[in-house]
């Protein structure tokens, strides 16, 4: 199974900050990567798929990049509602589909 | 608007079978455009993909669960179901159903907590 490693596992930031989260795959997955946001007690919400395609309705401050084994999720200017946990997911090679371990984003 | 709702017992005894159903409304489960799947999340932990089914009945299972897992679909009721046998405390989790294309999970149910305990 392809392993995804997110870094950092947690970070603290302030409203207005630019934040970047990295996801590294144990082997190449082309651009078959998605990013999800999850708030406490809620289901995950798709933000980005195919590494850089923004899901309909997701604010443009979210962006994704990368291919192969290294990917990034960037939030250009943090808003209060962005404090949550973020997961990457690969769908290039399955079964199984796999997720990263998550990155928790807290208010500084 | 698509709605997905998980249902089933919230408490299951060890060694028994966990059974959940996802009822889909606002869209047809027989669509050839989508797959239907299950993901779980143990309390305080990350996401684990369980498996997926197409309206034809073809399935993909997580190899780590495959020996205990059955996912089925009932197009007449617009539902799909999960059965996980021989459960242990490690199967305690919030279970989500989801709709996806190419294993990109665009739409999720709200999730249901299943606790394995005697």
XYZ file of N, CA and C in Angstrom:
678
model
N 0.842 -1.193 0.000
C 0.000 0.000 0.000
C 0.886 1.256 0.000
N 0.423 2.270 -0.714
C 1.145 3.536 -0.746
C 0.938 4.270 0.568
N 2.031 4.706 1.167
C 1.957 5.469 2.411
C 2.083 6.951 2.117
N 1.277 7.739 2.808
C 1.322 9.194 2.703
C 1.758 9.765 4.049
N 2.754 10.640 4.016
C 3.267 11.260 5.238
C 3.076 12.761 5.148
N 2.292 13.306 6.064
C 2.037 14.739 6.092
C 2.985 15.422 7.067
N 3.391 16.633 6.718
C 4.183 17.444 7.635
C 3.774 18.908 7.515
N 3.720 19.620 8.666
C 3.886 19.032 9.991
C 2.647 18.262 10.424
N 2.723 17.593 11.560
C 1.545 16.920 12.116
C 0.603 17.925 12.763
N 1.171 19.012 13.238
C 0.356 20.086 13.786
C 1.100 21.400 13.609
N 0.338 22.471 13.557
C 0.954 23.788 13.509
C -0.013 24.818 14.055
N 0.561 25.884 14.556
C -0.213 27.012 15.067
C 0.049 28.217 14.180
N -1.015 28.916 13.844
C -0.886 30.077 12.973
C -1.944 31.110 13.345
N -1.794 32.286 12.794
C -2.698 33.400 13.091
C -3.557 33.721 11.879
N -4.691 34.336 12.147
C -5.548 34.812 11.057
C -4.733 35.734 10.158
N -4.831 35.502 8.857
C -4.085 36.282 7.888
C -2.785 35.650 7.442
N -2.300 34.646 8.177
C -1.054 33.976 7.816
C -1.211 33.157 6.541
N -0.081 32.939 5.878
C 0.001 31.988 4.761
C 0.534 30.682 5.337
N -0.146 29.582 5.024
C 0.190 28.292 5.609
C 0.368 27.263 4.493
N 1.380 26.419 4.657
C 1.621 25.344 3.696
C 1.750 24.022 4.424
N 1.051 23.023 3.930
C 1.112 21.659 4.456
C 1.632 20.763 3.336
N 2.535 19.857 3.695
C 3.149 18.972 2.711
C 2.675 17.541 2.890
N 2.533 16.849 1.785
C 2.154 15.430 1.780
C 3.138 14.704 0.864
N 3.826 13.718 1.404
C 4.791 12.945 0.613
C 4.313 11.504 0.468
N 4.361 11.000 -0.750
C 3.938 9.632 -1.038
C 5.147 8.699 -1.083
N 4.946 7.472 -0.660
C 6.040 6.498 -0.609
C 6.469 6.031 -1.999
N 5.623 6.263 -2.984
C 5.994 6.038 -4.372
C 5.176 6.977 -5.239
N 5.556 7.119 -6.487
C 4.906 8.090 -7.354
C 3.425 7.798 -7.569
N 2.620 8.855 -7.500
C 1.176 8.717 -7.677
C 0.649 9.690 -8.731
N 1.542 10.140 -9.611
C 1.143 11.113 -10.632
C 0.492 12.314 -9.950
N -0.710 12.695 -10.368
C -1.425 13.799 -9.718
C -2.676 13.312 -8.988
N -2.712 12.035 -8.654
C -3.901 11.425 -8.054
C -3.933 11.654 -6.542
N -4.078 12.926 -6.180
C -4.080 13.299 -4.765
C -5.205 14.276 -4.489
N -5.855 14.091 -3.350
C -6.918 14.986 -2.900
C -6.597 15.488 -1.495
N -7.175 16.642 -1.179
C -7.062 17.231 0.157
C -8.453 17.433 0.738
N -8.587 17.107 2.028
C -9.854 17.261 2.748
C -9.622 18.089 4.003
N -10.665 18.817 4.383
C -10.682 19.558 5.633
C -11.702 18.904 6.556
N -11.359 18.719 7.816
C -12.304 18.157 8.765
C -12.347 18.997 10.035
N -13.539 19.419 10.405
C -13.750 20.140 11.651
C -14.288 19.167 12.700
N -14.078 19.461 13.986
C -14.466 18.517 15.048
C -15.930 18.115 14.966
N -16.174 16.811 15.025
C -17.525 16.286 15.015
C -18.207 16.300 13.662
N -17.466 16.643 12.617
C -18.045 16.732 11.274
C -17.340 15.773 10.317
N -18.030 15.469 9.215
C -17.410 14.671 8.170
C -16.357 15.503 7.437
N -15.366 14.836 6.857
C -14.402 15.563 6.014
C -15.104 16.235 4.841
N -14.469 17.282 4.353
C -15.004 18.048 3.226
C -13.904 18.166 2.171
N -14.232 17.768 0.937
C -13.239 17.807 -0.139
C -12.883 19.249 -0.495
N -11.588 19.535 -0.547
C -11.103 20.858 -0.938
C -10.530 20.855 -2.348
N -9.648 19.920 -2.607
C -8.862 19.891 -3.838
C -8.721 18.444 -4.289
N -8.764 18.212 -5.613
C -8.504 16.894 -6.151
C -7.622 17.016 -7.394
N -7.115 15.882 -7.843
C -6.141 15.889 -8.941
C -5.001 16.870 -8.638
N -4.626 16.912 -7.384
C -3.506 17.694 -6.845
C -3.737 19.201 -6.820
N -4.465 19.739 -7.814
C -4.560 21.198 -7.905
C -5.921 21.732 -8.335
N -6.912 20.867 -8.522
C -8.236 21.305 -8.954
C -9.098 21.620 -7.739
N -9.578 22.849 -7.683
C -10.391 23.288 -6.550
C -11.806 22.743 -6.695
N -12.308 22.104 -5.649
C -13.685 21.624 -5.656
C -14.639 22.817 -5.722
N -15.755 22.627 -6.379
C -16.762 23.681 -6.491
C -17.172 24.192 -5.117
N -17.179 25.514 -4.977
C -17.615 26.124 -3.730
C -16.515 26.355 -2.709
N -15.318 25.845 -2.959
C -14.197 26.025 -2.031
C -13.532 27.379 -2.305
N -13.272 28.160 -1.256
C -12.671 29.488 -1.458
C -11.321 29.425 -2.179
N -11.049 30.455 -2.964
C -9.834 30.473 -3.775
C -8.563 30.672 -2.960
N -8.675 30.938 -1.674
C -7.467 31.042 -0.845
C -6.807 29.671 -0.650
N -7.542 28.611 -0.954
C -6.980 27.273 -0.915
C -6.389 26.936 -2.289
N -5.195 26.369 -2.284
C -4.600 25.912 -3.534
C -3.743 24.686 -3.270
N -3.570 23.888 -4.307
C -2.755 22.696 -4.202
C -1.793 22.601 -5.367
N -0.670 21.940 -5.109
C 0.318 21.756 -6.168
C 1.077 20.461 -5.930
N 1.841 20.085 -6.948
C 2.695 18.920 -6.834
C 2.315 17.804 -7.780
N 3.220 16.860 -7.907
C 2.973 15.641 -8.663
C 4.071 14.643 -8.307
N 3.813 13.393 -8.611
C 4.805 12.369 -8.288
C 4.736 11.946 -6.840
N 5.666 12.447 -6.025
C 5.702 12.045 -4.621
C 5.566 13.193 -3.638
N 5.601 14.434 -4.102
C 5.522 15.553 -3.168
C 4.434 16.542 -3.564
N 3.603 16.867 -2.589
C 2.433 17.713 -2.807
C 2.313 18.723 -1.682
N 1.694 19.862 -2.005
C 1.460 20.872 -0.984
C 0.039 21.408 -1.069
N -0.491 21.724 0.105
C -1.736 22.467 0.244
C -1.365 23.814 0.844
N -1.787 24.884 0.205
C -1.496 26.224 0.693
C -2.792 26.971 0.956
N -2.841 27.630 2.097
C -3.919 28.563 2.423
C -3.286 29.942 2.416
N -3.724 30.802 1.512
C -2.990 32.052 1.277
C -3.152 33.055 2.403
N -4.317 33.103 3.009
C -4.582 34.040 4.091
C -5.602 33.395 5.017
N -5.116 32.866 6.134
C -5.977 32.100 7.027
C -7.171 32.900 7.521
N -8.318 32.247 7.482
C -9.533 32.817 8.038
C -9.931 32.007 9.279
N -10.735 32.585 10.176
C -11.075 31.872 11.409
C -11.688 30.490 11.160
N -12.439 30.367 10.082
C -13.105 29.089 9.801
C -12.169 28.023 9.234
N -10.910 28.381 8.995
C -9.952 27.426 8.413
C -9.243 26.575 9.465
N -9.442 26.883 10.727
C -8.765 26.114 11.761
C -9.468 24.768 11.890
N -8.745 23.719 11.543
C -9.314 22.389 11.356
C -8.165 21.410 11.168
N -8.518 20.150 10.879
C -7.520 19.145 10.532
C -7.612 18.864 9.037
N -6.448 18.736 8.403
C -6.376 18.532 6.962
C -5.750 17.169 6.656
N -6.348 16.473 5.693
C -5.863 15.151 5.280
C -5.605 15.135 3.780
N -4.510 14.487 3.388
C -4.324 14.173 1.976
C -4.753 12.720 1.745
N -5.037 12.394 0.504
C -5.524 11.060 0.127
C -5.036 10.748 -1.284
N -4.520 9.541 -1.472
C -4.107 9.156 -2.824
C -5.112 8.165 -3.405
N -5.320 8.269 -4.714
C -6.242 7.364 -5.402
C -5.627 6.864 -6.705
N -4.295 6.872 -6.740
C -3.618 6.384 -7.935
C -3.536 4.867 -7.956
N -3.288 4.298 -6.783
C -3.061 2.861 -6.686
C -3.956 2.304 -5.590
N -4.886 1.453 -5.983
C -5.822 0.890 -5.007
C -6.285 -0.470 -5.483
N -6.845 -1.308 -4.624
C -6.942 -1.015 -3.186
C -5.605 -1.208 -2.491
N -5.383 -0.524 -1.369
C -6.343 0.396 -0.785
C -6.087 1.846 -1.175
N -7.145 2.637 -1.201
C -7.023 4.082 -1.134
C -6.422 4.395 0.240
N -5.501 5.354 0.307
C -4.873 5.661 1.592
C -4.909 7.157 1.877
N -4.901 7.458 3.182
C -4.906 8.837 3.662
C -3.608 9.119 4.410
N -3.224 10.391 4.425
C -2.179 10.819 5.338
C -2.700 10.814 6.762
N -1.791 11.020 7.714
C -2.165 10.922 9.130
C -2.870 12.172 9.642
N -2.886 13.222 8.829
C -3.570 14.448 9.224
C -2.629 15.519 9.728
N -3.015 16.767 9.507
C -2.302 17.941 10.036
C -3.324 18.808 10.757
N -3.096 19.006 12.032
C -4.006 19.823 12.826
C -3.538 21.267 12.804
N -4.405 22.169 12.419
C -4.091 23.592 12.319
C -4.840 24.326 13.425
N -4.084 24.888 14.347
C -4.656 25.581 15.512
C -4.403 27.070 15.439
N -5.184 27.792 16.200
C -4.998 29.242 16.312
C -3.833 29.521 17.256
N -2.938 30.397 16.827
C -1.802 30.777 17.685
C -2.290 31.791 18.726
N -30.873 18.013 -3.729
C -29.528 17.976 -3.178
C -29.285 16.592 -2.567
N -28.115 16.043 -2.857
C -27.796 14.704 -2.379
C -27.685 14.685 -0.874
N -28.306 13.685 -0.263
C -28.158 13.441 1.163
C -27.832 11.979 1.376
N -26.932 11.735 2.311
C -26.519 10.368 2.638
C -26.611 10.211 4.145
N -27.241 9.143 4.592
C -27.472 8.941 6.013
C -27.106 7.524 6.411
N -26.149 7.415 7.336
C -25.777 6.110 7.884
C -26.752 5.702 8.978
N -27.025 4.407 9.072
C -27.881 3.908 10.146
C -27.424 2.514 10.552
N -27.690 2.191 11.817
C -27.320 0.890 12.338
C -27.058 0.964 13.825
N -26.822 -0.167 14.464
C -26.576 -0.184 15.911
C -25.347 0.613 16.296
N -25.456 1.328 17.401
C -24.317 2.095 17.884
C -23.416 1.285 18.803
N -23.868 0.118 19.196
C -23.095 -0.738 20.106
C -23.136 -2.168 19.581
N -21.954 -2.742 19.441
C -21.828 -4.122 18.959
C -20.906 -4.877 19.918
N -21.231 -6.119 20.196
C -20.409 -6.923 21.106
C -19.201 -7.497 20.363
N -18.097 -7.659 21.078
C -16.921 -8.294 20.459
C -17.278 -9.655 19.875
N -16.669 -9.968 18.756
C -16.827 -11.198 17.975
C -18.097 -11.211 17.129
N -18.973 -10.228 17.321
C -20.194 -10.188 16.516
C -19.970 -9.412 15.209
N -21.050 -9.248 14.440
C -20.958 -8.581 13.142
C -21.550 -7.183 13.208
N -20.769 -6.230 12.750
C -21.188 -4.840 12.646
C -21.922 -4.672 11.310
N -23.124 -4.115 11.364
C -23.911 -3.915 10.143
C -24.400 -2.473 10.073
N -24.103 -1.823 8.971
C -24.538 -0.454 8.739
C -25.143 -0.322 7.345
N -26.072 0.610 7.228
C -26.695 0.904 5.945
C -26.570 2.391 5.672
N -26.339 2.725 4.427
C -26.319 4.119 3.990
C -27.494 4.326 3.040
N -28.389 5.229 3.412
C -29.536 5.546 2.574
C -29.263 6.834 1.816
N -29.424 6.767 0.507
C -29.126 7.901 -0.370
C -30.432 8.530 -0.838
N -30.527 9.835 -0.728
C -31.685 10.558 -1.261
C -31.198 11.744 -2.073
N -32.035 12.159 -3.023
C -31.650 13.276 -3.874
C -30.753 12.878 -5.027
N -30.604 11.595 -5.251
C -29.778 11.094 -6.345
C -29.920 9.590 -6.438
N -29.682 9.042 -7.619
C -29.854 7.608 -7.811
C -28.555 6.853 -7.571
N -28.653 5.803 -6.780
C -27.508 4.962 -6.503
C -27.158 4.104 -7.718
N -28.038 4.078 -8.708
C -27.813 3.297 -9.926
C -27.068 4.074 -10.999
N -26.664 5.289 -10.685
C -25.928 6.092 -11.649
C -24.600 5.435 -11.999
N -24.279 5.437 -13.284
C -22.992 4.875 -13.721
C -21.847 5.858 -13.509
N -22.152 7.035 -12.988
C -21.129 8.071 -12.811
C -20.412 7.976 -11.474
N -20.980 7.231 -10.546
C -20.459 7.273 -9.185
C -20.221 5.882 -8.598
N -19.294 5.862 -7.644
C -19.099 4.726 -6.767
C -19.567 5.136 -5.371
N -19.780 4.144 -4.532
C -20.293 4.366 -3.181
C -19.387 3.630 -2.202
N -18.987 4.344 -1.144
C -17.982 3.722 -0.306
C -18.142 4.005 1.180
N -17.259 3.381 1.946
C -17.225 3.523 3.395
C -15.813 3.915 3.849
N -15.765 4.823 4.811
C -14.523 5.256 5.451
C -14.797 5.280 6.953
N -13.797 4.934 7.756
C -13.991 5.000 9.200
C -12.888 5.807 9.868
N -13.178 6.219 11.102
C -12.245 7.052 11.846
C -12.341 6.703 13.319
N -11.371 5.978 13.857
C -11.365 5.717 15.304
C -11.303 7.023 16.077
N -11.855 7.046 17.281
C -11.873 8.288 18.064
C -10.485 8.900 18.209
N -10.366 10.157 17.826
C -9.112 10.887 17.953
C -8.039 10.509 16.950
N -8.390 9.687 15.970
C -7.387 9.225 15.006
C -7.747 9.635 13.579
N -6.977 9.129 12.621
C -7.139 9.509 11.229
C -8.158 8.656 10.486
N -8.222 8.893 9.182
C -9.212 8.261 8.315
C -8.679 6.958 7.729
N -9.552 5.958 7.646
C -9.197 4.674 7.036
C -10.256 4.309 6.006
N -9.825 4.088 4.779
C -10.738 3.653 3.727
C -11.089 2.188 3.944
N -12.399 1.882 3.889
C -12.867 0.518 4.121
C -13.093 -0.212 2.799
N -13.871 0.405 1.911
C -14.176 -0.250 0.654
C -15.213 0.507 -0.141
N -15.468 0.014 -1.349
C -16.272 0.715 -2.342
C -17.088 -0.279 -3.150
N -18.273 0.174 -3.607
C -19.107 -0.657 -4.470
C -19.674 0.177 -5.601
N -19.853 -0.442 -6.760
C -20.488 0.170 -7.913
C -21.904 -0.387 -8.002
N -22.771 0.277 -8.744
C -24.169 -0.153 -8.781
C -24.334 -1.564 -9.366
N -23.335 -1.990 -10.123
C -23.377 -3.344 -10.696
C -23.076 -4.418 -9.652
N -22.562 -3.974 -8.510
C -22.179 -4.906 -7.460
C -20.688 -5.163 -7.372
N -19.921 -4.648 -8.291
C -18.469 -4.840 -8.222
C -17.904 -4.053 -7.047
N -16.913 -4.640 -6.390
C -16.402 -4.063 -5.140
C -14.880 -3.949 -5.132
N -14.409 -3.012 -4.316
C -12.999 -2.906 -3.944
C -12.969 -2.912 -2.419
N -12.123 -3.743 -1.835
C -12.033 -3.814 -0.385
C -10.615 -3.474 0.071
N -10.509 -2.872 1.261
C -9.210 -2.707 1.887
C -8.665 -4.092 2.244
N -7.474 -4.420 1.751
C -6.926 -5.761 2.035
C -6.834 -6.078 3.525
N -6.662 -5.040 4.343
C -6.534 -5.276 5.789
C -7.851 -5.720 6.421
N -8.963 -5.515 5.717
C -10.288 -5.855 6.260
C -11.002 -6.915 5.418
N -10.428 -7.247 4.291
C -11.127 -8.029 3.270
C -11.708 -9.340 3.787
N -10.995 -10.016 4.672
C -11.459 -11.324 5.138
C -12.705 -11.226 6.010
N -12.995 -10.028 6.518
C -14.139 -9.853 7.420
C -15.245 -8.989 6.820
N -15.042 -8.502 5.618
C -15.848 -7.413 5.081
C -16.769 -7.856 3.952
N -17.996 -7.348 3.968
C -18.911 -7.477 2.843
C -19.614 -6.142 2.635
N -19.529 -5.624 1.417
C -20.283 -4.431 1.042
C -21.261 -4.832 -0.048
N -22.512 -4.443 0.117
C -23.553 -4.807 -0.838
C -24.380 -3.578 -1.199
N -25.176 -3.720 -2.244
C -25.978 -2.587 -2.723
C -27.386 -3.061 -3.051
N -28.365 -2.228 -2.733
C -29.764 -2.503 -3.038
C -30.305 -1.315 -3.817
N -30.302 -1.440 -5.137
C -30.712 -0.313 -5.970
C -32.199 -0.015 -5.827
N -33.002 -1.013 -5.469
C -34.447 -0.784 -5.324
C -34.747 0.117 -4.125
N -33.881 0.087 -3.129
C -34.069 0.918 -1.933
C -33.148 2.128 -1.927
N -32.298 2.264 -2.937
C -31.305 3.338 -2.981
C -30.411 3.312 -1.734
N -29.959 2.113 -1.403
C -29.133 1.924 -0.215
C -27.931 1.035 -0.535
N -26.872 1.217 0.248
C -25.790 0.253 0.235
C -25.384 -0.024 1.677
N -24.757 -1.168 1.890
C -24.563 -1.651 3.252
C -23.157 -2.180 3.476
N -22.803 -2.213 4.751
C -21.495 -2.688 5.204
C -21.724 -3.741 6.262
N -21.032 -4.861 6.157
C -21.004 -5.863 7.218
C -19.550 -6.192 7.513
N -19.193 -6.070 8.781
C -17.835 -6.371 9.236
C -17.952 -7.399 10.354
N -17.398 -8.564 10.135
C -17.572 -9.661 11.083
C -16.439 -9.714 12.101
N -16.672 -10.483 13.138
C -15.649 -10.760 14.173
C -15.005 -9.482 14.685
N -15.826 -8.536 15.079
C -15.295 -7.223 15.471
C -14.598 -7.294 16.829
N -13.653 -6.377 17.001
C -12.951 -6.173 18.262
C -13.003 -4.695 18.607
N -12.433 -4.347 19.758
C -12.429 -2.947 20.167
C -11.740 -2.056 19.127
N -10.821 -2.617 18.375
C -10.114 -1.843 17.340
C -11.033 -1.387 16.206
N -12.217 -1.966 16.130
C -13.185 -1.562 15.099
C -14.096 -0.428 15.583
N -13.931 0.011 16.811
C -14.684 1.159 17.315
C -14.273 2.405 16.530
N -15.257 3.059 15.937
C -14.943 4.202 15.072
C -16.225 4.917 14.668
N -16.058 6.111 14.129
C -17.134 6.752 13.380
C -17.049 6.209 11.952
N -18.168 5.699 11.461
C -18.233 5.139 10.117
C -18.981 6.120 9.215
N -18.328 6.480 8.108
C -18.905 7.400 7.129
C -19.208 6.656 5.829
N -20.352 6.973 5.230
C -20.556 6.563 3.844
C -20.282 7.772 2.957
N -19.927 7.502 1.718
C -19.537 8.587 0.828
C -19.803 8.200 -0.617
N -20.007 9.220 -1.430
C -20.132 9.036 -2.874
C -18.857 9.546 -3.516
N -18.366 8.812 -4.505
C -17.135 9.278 -5.131
C -17.067 8.927 -6.605
N -16.212 9.697 -7.258
C -15.787 9.421 -8.615
C -14.286 9.173 -8.569
N -13.836 8.127 -9.186
C -12.401 7.812 -9.230
C -11.796 7.781 -7.829
N -12.584 7.430 -6.837
C -12.131 7.348 -5.451
C -11.815 8.706 -4.849
N -12.314 9.771 -5.478
C -12.290 11.096 -4.871
C -13.633 11.262 -4.176
N -13.595 11.466 -2.854
C -14.825 11.450 -2.068
C -15.442 12.844 -2.028
N -16.354 13.070 -2.967
C -16.947 14.396 -3.127
C -18.047 14.665 -2.104
N -18.732 13.626 -1.676
C -19.897 13.845 -0.829
C -19.914 12.782 0.263
N -20.095 13.246 1.529
C -20.034 12.364 2.689
C -21.339 12.413 3.475
N -21.663 11.290 4.133
C -22.700 11.304 5.143
C -22.170 11.950 6.410
N -23.020 12.132 7.404
C -22.602 12.797 8.636
C -21.799 11.888 9.556
N -21.874 10.580 9.334
C -21.129 9.627 10.144
C -21.944 9.090 11.302
N -21.608 7.865 11.708
C -22.259 7.246 12.856
C -21.204 6.531 13.694
N -21.268 6.742 14.999
C -20.305 6.115 15.903
C -20.753 4.697 16.232
N -19.847 3.758 16.035
C -20.087 2.373 16.429
C -19.047 1.990 17.466
N -19.515 1.574 18.617
C -18.644 1.158 19.716
C -18.716 -0.353 19.862
N -17.554 -0.976 19.938
C -17.495 -2.418 20.163
C -17.150 -2.646 21.627
N -18.106 -3.193 22.346
C -17.923 -3.404 23.780
C -18.945 -4.419 24.275
N -18.556 -5.154 25.286
C -19.484 -6.115 25.873
C -20.346 -5.460 26.948
